[in-house]
Coordinates of C-alpha atoms and ligand atoms in Angstrom, one line a residue:
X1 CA 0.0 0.0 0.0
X2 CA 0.8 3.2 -0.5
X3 CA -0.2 6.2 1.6
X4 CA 0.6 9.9 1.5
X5 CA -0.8 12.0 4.0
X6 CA -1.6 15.4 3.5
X7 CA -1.1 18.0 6.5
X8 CA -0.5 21.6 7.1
X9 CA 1.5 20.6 10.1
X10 CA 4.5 18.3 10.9
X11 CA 6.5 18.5 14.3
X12 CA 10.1 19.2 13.1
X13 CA 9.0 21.8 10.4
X14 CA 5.8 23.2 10.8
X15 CA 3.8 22.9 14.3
X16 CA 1.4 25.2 15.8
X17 CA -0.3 22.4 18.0
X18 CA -1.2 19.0 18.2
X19 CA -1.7 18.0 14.8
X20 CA 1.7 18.5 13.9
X21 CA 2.5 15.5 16.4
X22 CA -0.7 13.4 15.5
X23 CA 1.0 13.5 11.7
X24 CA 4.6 13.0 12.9
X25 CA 3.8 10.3 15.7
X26 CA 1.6 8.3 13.2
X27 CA 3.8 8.7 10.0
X28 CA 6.7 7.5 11.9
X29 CA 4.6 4.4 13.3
X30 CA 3.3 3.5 9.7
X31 CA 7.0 3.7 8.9
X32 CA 7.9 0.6 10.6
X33 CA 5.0 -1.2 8.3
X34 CA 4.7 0.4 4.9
X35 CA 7.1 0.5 2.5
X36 CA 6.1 3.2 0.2
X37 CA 4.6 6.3 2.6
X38 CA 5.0 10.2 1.4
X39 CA 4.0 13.8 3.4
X40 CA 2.8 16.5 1.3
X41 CA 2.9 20.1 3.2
X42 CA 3.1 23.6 1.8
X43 CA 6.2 24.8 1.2
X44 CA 6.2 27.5 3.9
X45 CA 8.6 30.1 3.5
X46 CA 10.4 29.6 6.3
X47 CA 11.5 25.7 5.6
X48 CA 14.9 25.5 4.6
X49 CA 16.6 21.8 3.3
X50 CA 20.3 20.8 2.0
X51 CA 18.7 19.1 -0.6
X52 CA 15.4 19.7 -2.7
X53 CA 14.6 18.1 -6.1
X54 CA 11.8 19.5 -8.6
X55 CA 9.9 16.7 -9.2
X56 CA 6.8 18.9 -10.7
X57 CA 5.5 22.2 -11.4
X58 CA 4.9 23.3 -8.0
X59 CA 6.6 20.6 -6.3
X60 CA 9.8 19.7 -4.6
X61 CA 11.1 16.7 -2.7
X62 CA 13.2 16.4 0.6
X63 CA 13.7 13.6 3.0
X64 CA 13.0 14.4 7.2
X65 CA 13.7 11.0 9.4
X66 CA 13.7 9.0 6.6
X67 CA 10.5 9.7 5.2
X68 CA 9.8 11.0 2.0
X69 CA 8.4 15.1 1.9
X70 CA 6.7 16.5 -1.0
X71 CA 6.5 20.4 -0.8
X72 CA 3.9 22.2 -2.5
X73 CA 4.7 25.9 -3.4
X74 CA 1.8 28.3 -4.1
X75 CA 1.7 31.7 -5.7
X76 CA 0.6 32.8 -2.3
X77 CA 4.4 32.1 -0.6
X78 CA 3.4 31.3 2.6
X79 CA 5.0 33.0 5.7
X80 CA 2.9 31.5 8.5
X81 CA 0.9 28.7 8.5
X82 CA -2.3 30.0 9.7
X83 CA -1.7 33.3 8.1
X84 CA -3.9 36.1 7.5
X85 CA -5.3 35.0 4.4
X86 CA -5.4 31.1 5.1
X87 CA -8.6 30.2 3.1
X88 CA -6.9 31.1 -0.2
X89 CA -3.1 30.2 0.7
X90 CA -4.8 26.5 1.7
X91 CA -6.7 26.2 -1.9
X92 CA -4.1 27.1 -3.5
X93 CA -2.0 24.0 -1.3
X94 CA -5.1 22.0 -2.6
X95 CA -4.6 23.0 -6.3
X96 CA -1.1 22.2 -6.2
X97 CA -1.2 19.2 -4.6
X98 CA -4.3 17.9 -6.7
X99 CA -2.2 17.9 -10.3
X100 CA 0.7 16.0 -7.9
X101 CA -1.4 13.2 -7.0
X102 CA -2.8 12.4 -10.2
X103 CA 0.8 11.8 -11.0
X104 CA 2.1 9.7 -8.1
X105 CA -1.6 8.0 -8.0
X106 CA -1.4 6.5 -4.4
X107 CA -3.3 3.5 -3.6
X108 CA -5.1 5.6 -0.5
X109 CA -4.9 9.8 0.6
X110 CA -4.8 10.3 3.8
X111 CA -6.1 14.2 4.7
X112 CA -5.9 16.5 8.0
X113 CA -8.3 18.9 9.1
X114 CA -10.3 21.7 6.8
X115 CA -7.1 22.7 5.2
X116 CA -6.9 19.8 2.5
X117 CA -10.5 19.5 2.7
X118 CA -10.5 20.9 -0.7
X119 CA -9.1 17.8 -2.1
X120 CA -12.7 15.8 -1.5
X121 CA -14.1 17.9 -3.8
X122 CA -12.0 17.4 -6.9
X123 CA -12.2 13.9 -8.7
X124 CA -10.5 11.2 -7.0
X125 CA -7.5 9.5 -7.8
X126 CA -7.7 6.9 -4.6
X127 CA -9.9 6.4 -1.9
X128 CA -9.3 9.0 1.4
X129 CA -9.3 8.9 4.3
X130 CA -10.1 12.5 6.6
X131 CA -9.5 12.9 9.8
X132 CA -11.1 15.8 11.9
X133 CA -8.5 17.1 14.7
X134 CA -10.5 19.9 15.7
X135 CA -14.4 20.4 14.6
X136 CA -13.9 24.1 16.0
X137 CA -12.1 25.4 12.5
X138 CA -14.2 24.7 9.7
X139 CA -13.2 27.1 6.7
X140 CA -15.9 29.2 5.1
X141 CA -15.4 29.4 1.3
X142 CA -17.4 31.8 -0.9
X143 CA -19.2 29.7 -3.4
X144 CA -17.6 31.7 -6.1
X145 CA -14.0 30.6 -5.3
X146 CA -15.1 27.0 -5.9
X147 CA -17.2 27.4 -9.3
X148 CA -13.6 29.5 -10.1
X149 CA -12.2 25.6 -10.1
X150 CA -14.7 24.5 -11.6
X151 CA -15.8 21.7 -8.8
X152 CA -18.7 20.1 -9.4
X153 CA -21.6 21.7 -7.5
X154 CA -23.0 18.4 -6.4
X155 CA -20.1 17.4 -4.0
X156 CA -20.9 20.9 -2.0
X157 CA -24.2 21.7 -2.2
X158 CA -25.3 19.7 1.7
X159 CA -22.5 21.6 2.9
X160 CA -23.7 25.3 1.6
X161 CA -24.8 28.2 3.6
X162 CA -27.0 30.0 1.4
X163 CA -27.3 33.0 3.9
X164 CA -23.8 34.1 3.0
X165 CA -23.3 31.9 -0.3
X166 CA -20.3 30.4 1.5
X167 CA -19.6 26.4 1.7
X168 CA -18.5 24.8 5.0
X169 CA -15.2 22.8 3.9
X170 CA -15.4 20.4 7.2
X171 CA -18.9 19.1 6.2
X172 CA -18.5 19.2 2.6
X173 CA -15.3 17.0 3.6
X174 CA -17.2 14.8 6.2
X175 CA -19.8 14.4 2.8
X176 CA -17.3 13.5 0.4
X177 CA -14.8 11.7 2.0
X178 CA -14.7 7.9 2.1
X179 CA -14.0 7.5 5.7
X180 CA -13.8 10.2 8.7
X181 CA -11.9 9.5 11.8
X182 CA -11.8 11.5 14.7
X183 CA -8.9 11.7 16.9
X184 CA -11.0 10.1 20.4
X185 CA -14.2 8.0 20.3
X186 CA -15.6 10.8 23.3
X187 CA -15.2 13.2 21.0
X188 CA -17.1 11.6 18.5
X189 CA -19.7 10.9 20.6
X190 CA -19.7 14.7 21.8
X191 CA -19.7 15.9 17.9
X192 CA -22.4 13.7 17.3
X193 CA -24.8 14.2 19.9
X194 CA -24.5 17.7 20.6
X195 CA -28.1 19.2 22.1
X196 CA -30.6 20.1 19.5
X197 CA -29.8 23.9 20.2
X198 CA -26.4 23.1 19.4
X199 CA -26.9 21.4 16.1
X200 CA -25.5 23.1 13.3
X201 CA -24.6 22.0 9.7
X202 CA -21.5 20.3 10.7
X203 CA -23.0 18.1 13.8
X204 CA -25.8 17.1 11.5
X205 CA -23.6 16.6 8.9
X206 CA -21.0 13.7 11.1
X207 CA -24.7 12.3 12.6
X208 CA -25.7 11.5 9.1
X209 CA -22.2 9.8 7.7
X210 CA -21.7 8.0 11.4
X211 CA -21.8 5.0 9.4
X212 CA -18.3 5.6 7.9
X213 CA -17.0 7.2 11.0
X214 CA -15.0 6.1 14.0
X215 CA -12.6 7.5 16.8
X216 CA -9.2 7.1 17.2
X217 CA -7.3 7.8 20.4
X218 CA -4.0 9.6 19.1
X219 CA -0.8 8.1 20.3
X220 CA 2.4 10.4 20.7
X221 CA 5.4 9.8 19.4
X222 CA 7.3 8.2 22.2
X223 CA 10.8 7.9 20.8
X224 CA 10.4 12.2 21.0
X225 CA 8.4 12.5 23.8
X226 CA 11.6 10.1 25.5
X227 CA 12.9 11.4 29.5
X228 CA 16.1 9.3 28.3
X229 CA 16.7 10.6 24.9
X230 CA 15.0 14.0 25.1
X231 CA 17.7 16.4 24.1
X232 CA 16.4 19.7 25.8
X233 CA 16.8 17.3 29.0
X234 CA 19.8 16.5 31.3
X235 CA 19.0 12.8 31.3
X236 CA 20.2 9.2 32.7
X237 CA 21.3 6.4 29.7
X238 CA 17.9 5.2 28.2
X239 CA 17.3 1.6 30.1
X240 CA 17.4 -1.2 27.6
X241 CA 14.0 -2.3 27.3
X242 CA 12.9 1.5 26.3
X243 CA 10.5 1.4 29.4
X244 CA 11.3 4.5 31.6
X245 CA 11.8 3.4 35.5
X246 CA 10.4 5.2 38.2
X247 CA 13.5 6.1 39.6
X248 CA 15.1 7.2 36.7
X249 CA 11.7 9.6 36.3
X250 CA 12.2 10.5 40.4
X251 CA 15.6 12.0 39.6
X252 CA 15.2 13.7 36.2
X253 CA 12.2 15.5 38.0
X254 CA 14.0 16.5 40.9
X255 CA 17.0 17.9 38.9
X256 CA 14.9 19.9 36.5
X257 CA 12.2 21.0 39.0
X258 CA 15.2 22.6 41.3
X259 CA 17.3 24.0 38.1
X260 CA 13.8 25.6 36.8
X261 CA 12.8 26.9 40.3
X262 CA 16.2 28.8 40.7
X263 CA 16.0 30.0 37.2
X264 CA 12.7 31.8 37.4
X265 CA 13.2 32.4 41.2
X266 CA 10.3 30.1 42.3
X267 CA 9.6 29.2 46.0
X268 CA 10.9 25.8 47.2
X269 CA 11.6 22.9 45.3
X270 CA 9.7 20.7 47.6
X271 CA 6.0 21.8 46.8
X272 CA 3.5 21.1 44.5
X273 CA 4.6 22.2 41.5
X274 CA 1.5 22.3 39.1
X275 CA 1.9 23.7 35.0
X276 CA -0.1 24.5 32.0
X277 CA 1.3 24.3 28.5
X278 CA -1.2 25.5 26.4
X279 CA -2.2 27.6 23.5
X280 CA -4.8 30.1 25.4
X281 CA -7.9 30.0 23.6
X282 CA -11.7 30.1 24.0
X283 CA -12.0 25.9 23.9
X284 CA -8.9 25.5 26.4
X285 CA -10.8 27.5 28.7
X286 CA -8.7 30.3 30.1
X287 CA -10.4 31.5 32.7
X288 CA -10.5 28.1 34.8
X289 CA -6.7 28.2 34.7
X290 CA -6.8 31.5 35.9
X291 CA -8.9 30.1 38.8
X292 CA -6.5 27.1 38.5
X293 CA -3.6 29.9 39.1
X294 CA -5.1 32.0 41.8
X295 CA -6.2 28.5 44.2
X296 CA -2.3 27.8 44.0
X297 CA -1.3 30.9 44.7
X298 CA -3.4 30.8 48.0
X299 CA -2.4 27.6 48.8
X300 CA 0.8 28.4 48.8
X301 CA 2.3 26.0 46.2
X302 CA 3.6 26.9 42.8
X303 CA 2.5 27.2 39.1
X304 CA 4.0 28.1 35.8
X305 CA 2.0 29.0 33.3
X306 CA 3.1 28.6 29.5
X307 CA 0.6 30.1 26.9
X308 CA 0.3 31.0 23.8
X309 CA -2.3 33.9 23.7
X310 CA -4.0 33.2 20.3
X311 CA -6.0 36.6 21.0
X312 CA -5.5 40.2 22.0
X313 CA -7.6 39.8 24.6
X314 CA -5.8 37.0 26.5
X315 CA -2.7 38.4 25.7
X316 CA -3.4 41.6 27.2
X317 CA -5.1 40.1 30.2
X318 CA -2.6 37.3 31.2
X319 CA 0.0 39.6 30.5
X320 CA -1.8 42.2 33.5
X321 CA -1.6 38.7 35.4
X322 CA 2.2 37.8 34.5
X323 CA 2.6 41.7 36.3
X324 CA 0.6 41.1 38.7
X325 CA 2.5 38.1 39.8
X326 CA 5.9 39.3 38.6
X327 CA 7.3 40.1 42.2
X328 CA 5.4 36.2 43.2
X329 CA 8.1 33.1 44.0
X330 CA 4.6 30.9 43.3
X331 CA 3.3 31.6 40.4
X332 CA 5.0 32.4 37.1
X333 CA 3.8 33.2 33.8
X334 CA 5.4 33.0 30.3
X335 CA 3.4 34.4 27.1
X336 CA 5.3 32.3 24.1
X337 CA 5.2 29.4 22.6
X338 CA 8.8 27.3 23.5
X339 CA 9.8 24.1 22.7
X340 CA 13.0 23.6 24.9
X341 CA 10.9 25.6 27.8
X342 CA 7.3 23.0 27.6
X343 CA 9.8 19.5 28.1
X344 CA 11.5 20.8 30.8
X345 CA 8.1 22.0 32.6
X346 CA 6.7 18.6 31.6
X347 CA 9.8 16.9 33.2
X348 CA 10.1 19.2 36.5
X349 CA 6.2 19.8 37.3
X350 CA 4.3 17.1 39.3
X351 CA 1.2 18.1 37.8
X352 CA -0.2 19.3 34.5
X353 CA -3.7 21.7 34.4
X354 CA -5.9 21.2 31.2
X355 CA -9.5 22.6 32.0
X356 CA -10.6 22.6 28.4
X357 CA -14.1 23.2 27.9
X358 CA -13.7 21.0 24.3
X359 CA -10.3 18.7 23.8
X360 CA -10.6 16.8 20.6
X361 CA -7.4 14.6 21.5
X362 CA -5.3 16.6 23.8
X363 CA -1.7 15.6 23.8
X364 CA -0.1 17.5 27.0
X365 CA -1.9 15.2 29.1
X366 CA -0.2 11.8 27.4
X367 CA 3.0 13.7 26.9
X368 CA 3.1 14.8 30.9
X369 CA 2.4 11.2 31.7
X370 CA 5.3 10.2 30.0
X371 CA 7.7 12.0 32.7
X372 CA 5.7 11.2 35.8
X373 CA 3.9 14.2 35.7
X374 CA 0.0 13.7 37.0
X375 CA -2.4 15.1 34.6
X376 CA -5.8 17.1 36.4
X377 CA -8.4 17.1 33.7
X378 CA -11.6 18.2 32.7
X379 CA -13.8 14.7 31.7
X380 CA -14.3 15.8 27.8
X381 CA -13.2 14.5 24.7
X382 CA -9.6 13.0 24.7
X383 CA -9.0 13.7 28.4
X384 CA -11.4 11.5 29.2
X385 CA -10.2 8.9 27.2
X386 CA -6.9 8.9 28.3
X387 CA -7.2 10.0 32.0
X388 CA -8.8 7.7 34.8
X389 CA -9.7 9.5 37.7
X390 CA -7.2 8.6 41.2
X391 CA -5.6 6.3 38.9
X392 CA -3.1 7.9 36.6
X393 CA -4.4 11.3 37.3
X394 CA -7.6 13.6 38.1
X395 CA -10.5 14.5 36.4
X396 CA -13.5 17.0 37.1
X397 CA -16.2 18.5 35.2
X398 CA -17.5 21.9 36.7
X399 CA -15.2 24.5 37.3
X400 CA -15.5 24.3 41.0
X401 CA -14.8 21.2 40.5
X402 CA -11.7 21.9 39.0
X403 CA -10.2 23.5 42.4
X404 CA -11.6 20.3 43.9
X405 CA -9.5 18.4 41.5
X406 CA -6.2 20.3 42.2
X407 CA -6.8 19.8 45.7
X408 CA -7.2 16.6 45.8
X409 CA -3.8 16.0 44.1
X410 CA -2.4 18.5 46.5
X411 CA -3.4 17.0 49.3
X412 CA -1.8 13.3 48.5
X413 CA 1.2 14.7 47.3
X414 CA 1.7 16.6 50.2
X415 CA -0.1 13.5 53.0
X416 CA 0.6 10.3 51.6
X417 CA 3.7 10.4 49.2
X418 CA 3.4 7.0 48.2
X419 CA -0.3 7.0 47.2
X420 CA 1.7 9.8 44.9
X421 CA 4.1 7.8 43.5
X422 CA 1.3 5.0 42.9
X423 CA -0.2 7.5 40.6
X424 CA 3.1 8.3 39.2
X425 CA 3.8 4.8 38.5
X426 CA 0.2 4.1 37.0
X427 CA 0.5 7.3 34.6
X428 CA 4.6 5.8 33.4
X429 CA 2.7 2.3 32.5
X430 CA 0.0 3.9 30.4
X431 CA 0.7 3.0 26.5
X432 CA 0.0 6.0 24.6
X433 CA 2.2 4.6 21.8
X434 CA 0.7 4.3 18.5
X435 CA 0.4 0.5 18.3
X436 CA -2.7 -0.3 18.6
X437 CA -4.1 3.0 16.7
X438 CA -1.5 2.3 13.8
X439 CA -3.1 -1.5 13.2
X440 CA -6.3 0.6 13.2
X441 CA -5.2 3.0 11.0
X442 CA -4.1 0.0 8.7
X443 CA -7.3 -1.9 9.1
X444 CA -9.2 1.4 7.9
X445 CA -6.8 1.7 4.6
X446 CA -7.1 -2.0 3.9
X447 CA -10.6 -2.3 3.7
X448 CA -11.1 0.9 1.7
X449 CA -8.4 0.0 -1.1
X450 CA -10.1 -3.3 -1.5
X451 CA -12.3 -1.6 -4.2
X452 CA -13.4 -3.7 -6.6
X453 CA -17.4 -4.3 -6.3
X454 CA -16.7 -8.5 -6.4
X455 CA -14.4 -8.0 -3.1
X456 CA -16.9 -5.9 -1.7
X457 CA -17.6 -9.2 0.2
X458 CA -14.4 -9.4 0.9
X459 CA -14.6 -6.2 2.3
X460 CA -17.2 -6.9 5.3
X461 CA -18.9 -3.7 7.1
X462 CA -17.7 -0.8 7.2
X463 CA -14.9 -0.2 10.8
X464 CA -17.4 1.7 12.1
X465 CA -17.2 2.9 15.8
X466 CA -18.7 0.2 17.4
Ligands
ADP501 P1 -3.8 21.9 20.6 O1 -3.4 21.1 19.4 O2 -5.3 22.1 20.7 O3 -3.1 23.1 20.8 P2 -2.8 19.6 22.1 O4 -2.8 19.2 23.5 O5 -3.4 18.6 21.2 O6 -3.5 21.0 21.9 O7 -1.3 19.8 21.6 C1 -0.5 20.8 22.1 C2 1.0 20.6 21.6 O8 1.5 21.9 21.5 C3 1.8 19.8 22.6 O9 2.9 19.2 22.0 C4 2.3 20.9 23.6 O10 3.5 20.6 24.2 C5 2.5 22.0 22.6 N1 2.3 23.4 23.2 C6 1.1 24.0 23.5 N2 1.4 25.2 24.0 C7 2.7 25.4 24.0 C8 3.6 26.5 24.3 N3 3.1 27.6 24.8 N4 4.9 26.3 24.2 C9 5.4 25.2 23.7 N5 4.6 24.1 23.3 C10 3.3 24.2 23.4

């Protein structure tokens, strides 16, 4: 088989959040398996290689960790990947990257979120596969800037909004598509059955093709996401059967947490130590981690905040906070987004905040596991998927609840260390590889490129979600 998937994101090269390390985690699992397996991503400006070949038009080929990278350029040379004008820098990605497949003809296209959605709508060369990583961003295109393509009217007309003659690329996707995943059954579910107030085009849209939809619990990548071989880390030699011991984890944690403490002048190494690495944005809740900050702050223990504001208005209002707090030794707040800075909080911080109000996936949560770092959760979507409540971390679902939560995990960190470690423990032996999703994945790409109609027996039903 062969499979190219088709992102706007890839840890590495392009990442603004967690699709970059769904893409990465799962392309580098399908690795292992398939021999023939291509990315195709726009060629952002600000990507650089040693070596490029032309291998059409508007494309170019590189090689990242051994896989293969098309790079699609588009008149619109883009800067940022979620730039200003990102409806028509992502059809033109589609455009591009629609003439290239024709010519490589894969047996099955695998496409992320709205910005390849595009691609359902132009006559297929193999059977594809969408997967939905966050239902939020749906792209709006004006009708005309479709009929410009000439796509055929039929595979967007469910998926029109005839107030503002626009077309809803998610659900035109969701229409066209020959299977949808979604990155956790919950959120799924939640997508599915939202309250009849709620329903728009898009949940009545996934209700109606349920039938050829399932969910998918990401994986991370766990050779990145490594306490042993993480390179922003001071770490111990990796232990031979990859698994990371408890001790091991007890020592990194204690070295980073008292190197990070004296660094940003933080109040005694020996407390609770609670963080939140987070874009801040409506879904990911910020005001319950502002709660989240003040309850620590009159607790007396500690908490770093690392956010990326994503508008003006929480930028301007968590930076009043990060002043507000700048003389504090327990609480400490950093507006930016910084690779080196979120594996060293994930590796010092006993526990990780994530109060989102919607969490498609959620990867800080499996990542903080990964270091013996408890996860305190709100019970939606991913998080509750991945997070058992008193057993590898916490979970609530109002936001007094939330304060609730943290002190719960306060108080057994601070009263019964070992019922700590227990937790600590349980949250290390949690598999958030991508086994299990990859032969999922694979089960998914078989069935569908069995396409003949006589091996449609063969074939069976549909991997549905049950
Ligand atoms: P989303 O994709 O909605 O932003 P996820 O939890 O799925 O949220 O993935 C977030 C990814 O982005 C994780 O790898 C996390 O470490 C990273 N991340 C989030 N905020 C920051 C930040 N301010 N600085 C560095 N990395 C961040």
């Amino acid at each position: 088989m062969d499979i190219v998937h088709i992102t706007s994101e890839f840890t590495g090269l392009a990442k603004v959040g967690g699709l970059a390390d769904m893409v990465r985690g799962l392309v580098l699992a399908q690795k292992k398996s398939l021999k023939k397996l291509s990315v195709i991503l726009p060629f952002y400006t600000f990507l650089s290689f040693s070596k490029l070949t032309q291998v059409a038009p508007s494309i170019w080929k590189t090689d990242y960790m051994n896989v293969t990278i098309y790079l699609a350029k588009t008149p619109t040379h883009l800067k940022q990947v979620y730039g200003e004008n990102a409806l028509s820098d992502f059809l033109h990605f589609c455009d591009a990257t629609h003439l290239f497949l024709k010519q490589i003809s894969p047996s099955i296209i695998h496409l992320h979120d709205w910005p390849t959605a595009l691609l359902t709508l132009y006559p297929k060369c193999a059977p594809m596969v969408f997967t939905i990583h966050n239902a939020a961003y749906q792209g709006e295109c004006p009708v005309k800037l479709l009929k410009k393509r000439s796509i055929a009217p039929q595979t967007y007309q469910k998926a029109k909004n005839l107030k503002n003659n626009t077309v809803n690329l998610l659900a035109a996707a969701i229409e066209n598509a020959d299977y949808i995943t979604t990155v956790s059954p919950t959120y799924l579910n939640e997508i599915q059955s939202a309250p009849k107030k709620q329903k728009n085009l898009l949940t009545k849209t996934i209700q109606k093709h349920s039938h050829k939809a399932k969910g998918i619990l990401n994986g991370i990548d766990t050779d990145y996401w490594n306490p042993y071989t993480d390179p922003f880390l001071i770490t111990p030699p990796r232990k031979e059967d990859g698994a990371v011991s408890f001790q091991d984890m007890l020592k990194i944690k204690k070295m980073h947490k008292t190197q990070l403490f004296s660094q940003f002048k933080l109040h005694d190494p020996s407390r609770f130590f609670l963080v939140c690495i987070t874009r801040l944005a409506k879904q990911k809740s910020p005001k319950t981690i502002e709660l989240g900050l003040h309850y620590i702050d009159q607790c007396n223990a500690t908490a770093f905040l690392l956010g990326l504001p994503t508008e003006e208005k929480y930028q301007s209002h968590f930076s009043y906070l990060s002043t507000m707090w700048s003389q504090s030794n327990n609480i400490h707040i950093c507006l930016k987004q910084e690779e080196k800075l979120a594996h060293q909080l994930f590796a010092a911080a006993d526990a990780l905040f994530v109060p989102s109000k919607e969490e498609p996936c959620g990867l800080t949560q499996m990542i903080a596991m990964r270091y013996g770092t408890i996860p305190i959760v709100r019970d939606v979507g991913g998080l509750k998927d991945s997070v058992t409540d008193q057993k590898n971390g916490f979970s609530f679902h109002t936001d007094q609840a939330s304060l609730h939560a943290i002190d719960r995990a306060l108080q057994i960190f601070t009263k019964n260390p070992e019922g700590w470690h227990t937790l600590q423990k349980n949250a290390l032996e949690t598999d958030f590889s991508w086994k299990e999703q990859n032969q999922l994945y694979t089960h998914i790409y078989q069935w569908l490129s069995l396409e003949k109609p006589e091996s449609s027996l063969l074939r069976g039903p549909l991997p549905n979600s049950s």
